[in-house]
Amino acid sequence: METRRITVLSAGLGVPSSSRLLADQLAASAERQLRAAGYQATIDIVELRDLAVDIANNFVTGYAAPRLADVIAGVENSDAIIAVSPVFSASYSGLFKSFIDVLDPKSLEGKAVLLGATGGTDRHQMVLDYALRPLFSYLRTRIAATGIFAGPQDWGNTDDGGSPLSARVDRAAGELVQLLSGPQPHRKNDALESLPFEQLLAGISAGR
């Protein structure tokens, strides 16, 4: 069974965080639908607020602390990213952008991406198309058509005259799964496996 690796980036600042709640729902739906499609799913959830100091120090020193370096490596080795940011000043948060800035831009090329955002009013929902989507388009990622914005009315209320959050989450996660089906572009090759000497010798003998 093939494995699809997903890194979930949550830029929420509070505890609990609505961004983390949305990220968890998107990750759970993606994992469920990947398994239904015949894939093994590995999900790694990253709370960016826990890396805030390391991210700031990286800008000053040019070096990533071990914890930040591990997260960067995880992002680079992922097949997909679920990125969720709260809205500040009609855009993604500074913490979220700062983390993206410490990545090698080429490391995201070809990765499948699902976008999410949270805010205190529906007036902020255009951040998906006017801020997040252009950012990840610039990074040459493959972005799921449906992005998810969750406002206050989406938590614990499904009778708001629109689509319940769970239905929108499942739709967006399903689009991410479609992007993850089949061969993945620019996927890093797995580390070369060191074979036992006997197998190497057998291969050499068979080639004679």
Coordinates of C-alpha atoms in Angstrom, one line a residue:
M1 CA 0.0 0.0 0.0
E2 CA 1.4 3.4 -1.0
T3 CA 1.9 6.0 1.6
R4 CA 1.0 9.7 1.3
R5 CA 2.6 12.1 3.7
I6 CA 0.7 15.2 4.7
T7 CA 2.1 18.1 6.8
V8 CA -0.5 20.2 8.5
L9 CA 0.5 23.8 9.2
S10 CA -1.6 25.6 11.8
A11 CA -0.8 29.2 12.5
G12 CA -3.3 29.8 15.2
L13 CA -2.1 31.7 18.3
G14 CA -4.6 30.8 20.9
V15 CA -5.3 27.7 22.9
P16 CA -7.6 26.3 21.8
S17 CA -7.3 27.8 18.3
S18 CA -10.0 27.8 15.7
S19 CA -7.3 27.5 13.1
R20 CA -6.1 24.3 14.8
L21 CA -9.7 23.0 15.0
L22 CA -10.2 23.6 11.2
A23 CA -6.8 22.0 10.5
D24 CA -7.7 18.9 12.5
Q25 CA -11.0 18.5 10.6
L26 CA -9.3 18.9 7.2
A27 CA -6.6 16.4 8.2
A28 CA -9.1 13.8 9.5
S29 CA -11.2 14.0 6.4
A30 CA -8.2 13.7 4.1
E31 CA -6.8 10.7 6.0
R32 CA -10.2 9.0 5.9
Q33 CA -10.6 9.6 2.2
L34 CA -7.1 8.5 1.4
R35 CA -7.6 5.2 3.2
A36 CA -10.8 4.7 1.3
A37 CA -8.9 5.3 -1.9
G38 CA -6.3 2.6 -1.0
Y39 CA -3.5 4.7 0.4
Q40 CA -1.8 4.7 3.7
A41 CA -1.8 8.2 5.3
T42 CA 0.9 9.8 7.5
I43 CA -0.2 13.0 9.1
D44 CA 2.2 15.4 10.9
I45 CA 0.5 18.4 12.5
V46 CA 2.7 21.4 13.2
E47 CA 1.7 24.3 15.5
L48 CA 3.7 27.2 14.2
R49 CA 3.3 29.2 17.4
D50 CA 5.6 26.6 19.1
L51 CA 8.3 27.5 16.6
A52 CA 7.9 31.3 16.7
V53 CA 11.2 32.0 18.5
D54 CA 13.2 29.5 16.3
I55 CA 11.7 31.1 13.2
A56 CA 12.7 34.6 14.4
N57 CA 16.2 33.4 15.3
N58 CA 16.6 31.8 11.8
F59 CA 16.1 35.2 10.2
V60 CA 18.9 36.7 12.4
T61 CA 21.4 33.9 12.3
G62 CA 20.6 32.2 9.0
Y63 CA 20.5 28.8 10.7
A64 CA 17.5 26.7 11.8
A65 CA 17.5 25.3 15.3
P66 CA 17.1 21.5 15.4
R67 CA 13.4 21.5 16.1
L68 CA 12.7 24.0 13.2
A69 CA 15.1 22.0 11.0
D70 CA 13.1 18.8 11.6
V71 CA 9.9 20.6 10.7
I72 CA 11.4 22.0 7.5
A73 CA 12.6 18.6 6.5
G74 CA 9.2 17.2 7.2
V75 CA 7.6 19.8 4.9
E76 CA 10.1 19.1 2.2
N77 CA 9.5 15.3 2.4
S78 CA 5.7 15.6 2.4
D79 CA 3.5 14.9 -0.6
A80 CA 0.9 17.5 0.5
I81 CA 0.4 20.4 2.8
I82 CA -2.7 21.5 4.6
A83 CA -2.1 25.2 5.5
V84 CA -4.5 27.0 7.8
S85 CA -3.9 30.6 9.0
P86 CA -6.0 33.1 11.0
V87 CA -6.7 36.4 9.2
F88 CA -4.9 39.5 10.3
S89 CA -5.3 42.8 8.5
A90 CA -7.1 41.1 5.6
S91 CA -4.2 38.6 5.0
Y92 CA -2.5 35.6 6.5
S93 CA -0.7 36.0 9.8
G94 CA 2.9 37.2 10.0
L95 CA 3.9 34.0 11.8
F96 CA 2.6 32.0 8.9
K97 CA 4.4 34.0 6.3
S98 CA 7.6 34.0 8.3
F99 CA 7.6 30.2 8.3
I100 CA 7.0 30.1 4.6
D101 CA 9.9 32.5 4.2
V102 CA 12.4 30.2 5.9
L103 CA 11.6 27.3 3.5
D104 CA 13.5 26.8 0.3
P105 CA 10.9 28.1 -2.3
K106 CA 11.8 25.2 -4.7
S107 CA 11.1 22.6 -2.0
L108 CA 7.3 23.2 -2.3
E109 CA 7.2 22.9 -6.1
G110 CA 4.7 20.4 -7.3
K111 CA 3.3 19.6 -3.8
A112 CA -0.5 19.3 -3.4
V113 CA -1.9 22.0 -1.1
L114 CA -5.2 22.5 0.7
L115 CA -5.8 26.0 2.0
G116 CA -7.8 27.1 5.0
A117 CA -8.4 30.3 7.0
T118 CA -10.3 31.4 10.1
G119 CA -11.6 34.8 11.0
G120 CA -14.1 36.7 13.1
T121 CA -16.3 37.7 10.2
D122 CA -17.2 36.4 6.8
R123 CA -15.8 39.6 5.3
H124 CA -12.4 38.0 5.6
Q125 CA -13.1 34.9 3.5
M126 CA -11.6 36.4 0.4
V127 CA -8.2 36.0 2.0
L128 CA -8.2 32.5 0.5
D129 CA -8.2 33.9 -3.1
Y130 CA -6.5 37.2 -2.6
A131 CA -3.6 36.2 -0.3
L132 CA -3.1 32.5 0.3
R133 CA -3.8 31.2 -3.2
P134 CA -1.4 33.7 -4.9
L135 CA 1.3 32.9 -2.4
F136 CA 1.1 29.1 -3.1
S137 CA 0.7 29.7 -6.8
Y138 CA 4.0 31.7 -6.8
L139 CA 5.6 28.7 -5.1
R140 CA 4.3 26.5 -8.0
T141 CA 2.2 24.1 -5.8
R142 CA -0.9 22.3 -6.9
I143 CA -3.7 23.8 -5.0
A144 CA -7.1 22.2 -4.3
A145 CA -9.9 24.1 -6.0
T146 CA -11.9 24.5 -2.8
G147 CA -10.4 26.5 0.1
I148 CA -12.1 26.5 3.4
F149 CA -12.9 29.7 5.5
A150 CA -14.4 29.1 8.9
G151 CA -16.1 32.0 10.8
P152 CA -17.8 32.1 14.2
Q153 CA -21.0 30.8 12.8
D154 CA -19.3 27.6 11.6
W155 CA -18.5 26.3 15.1
G156 CA -21.4 24.3 16.6
N157 CA -24.0 25.7 14.1
T158 CA -25.0 24.0 10.8
D159 CA -28.2 26.0 10.2
D160 CA -26.7 29.2 8.9
G161 CA -28.3 29.1 5.5
G162 CA -25.1 27.8 3.9
S163 CA -23.2 24.6 3.6
P164 CA -22.3 23.0 6.9
L165 CA -18.6 23.2 7.6
S166 CA -18.3 19.4 7.6
A167 CA -19.6 19.2 4.1
R168 CA -17.3 21.8 2.8
V169 CA -14.3 20.2 4.6
D170 CA -15.1 16.8 3.0
R171 CA -15.3 18.4 -0.4
A172 CA -12.0 20.2 -0.1
A173 CA -10.3 17.1 1.4
G174 CA -11.6 15.0 -1.4
E175 CA -10.0 17.4 -3.9
L176 CA -6.7 17.1 -2.1
V177 CA -7.0 13.3 -2.3
Q178 CA -7.6 13.5 -6.0
L179 CA -4.3 15.5 -6.3
L180 CA -2.5 12.8 -4.3
S181 CA -3.8 10.0 -6.5
G182 CA -1.3 8.4 -8.9
P183 CA 2.4 9.4 -9.4
Q184 CA 3.4 12.5 -7.6
P185 CA 5.5 15.2 -9.4
H186 CA 8.8 16.1 -7.9
R187 CA 8.5 13.6 -5.1
K188 CA 11.8 13.0 -3.4
N189 CA 13.2 9.6 -3.9
D190 CA 13.3 7.5 -0.7
A191 CA 16.7 7.1 0.8
L192 CA 18.7 4.5 -0.8
E193 CA 18.4 1.2 1.0
S194 CA 21.6 -0.6 2.1
L195 CA 21.1 -4.2 0.9
P196 CA 22.8 -7.2 2.6
F197 CA 26.0 -8.3 1.0
E198 CA 24.4 -11.6 0.0
Q199 CA 21.7 -9.8 -2.0
L200 CA 24.3 -7.6 -3.7
L201 CA 26.4 -10.6 -4.6
A202 CA 23.4 -12.5 -5.9
G203 CA 22.5 -9.5 -8.1
I204 CA 26.0 -9.3 -9.5
S205 CA 26.1 -13.0 -10.2
A206 CA 22.7 -12.9 -12.0
G207 CA 24.0 -10.1 -14.2
R208 CA 26.9 -12.2 -15.5

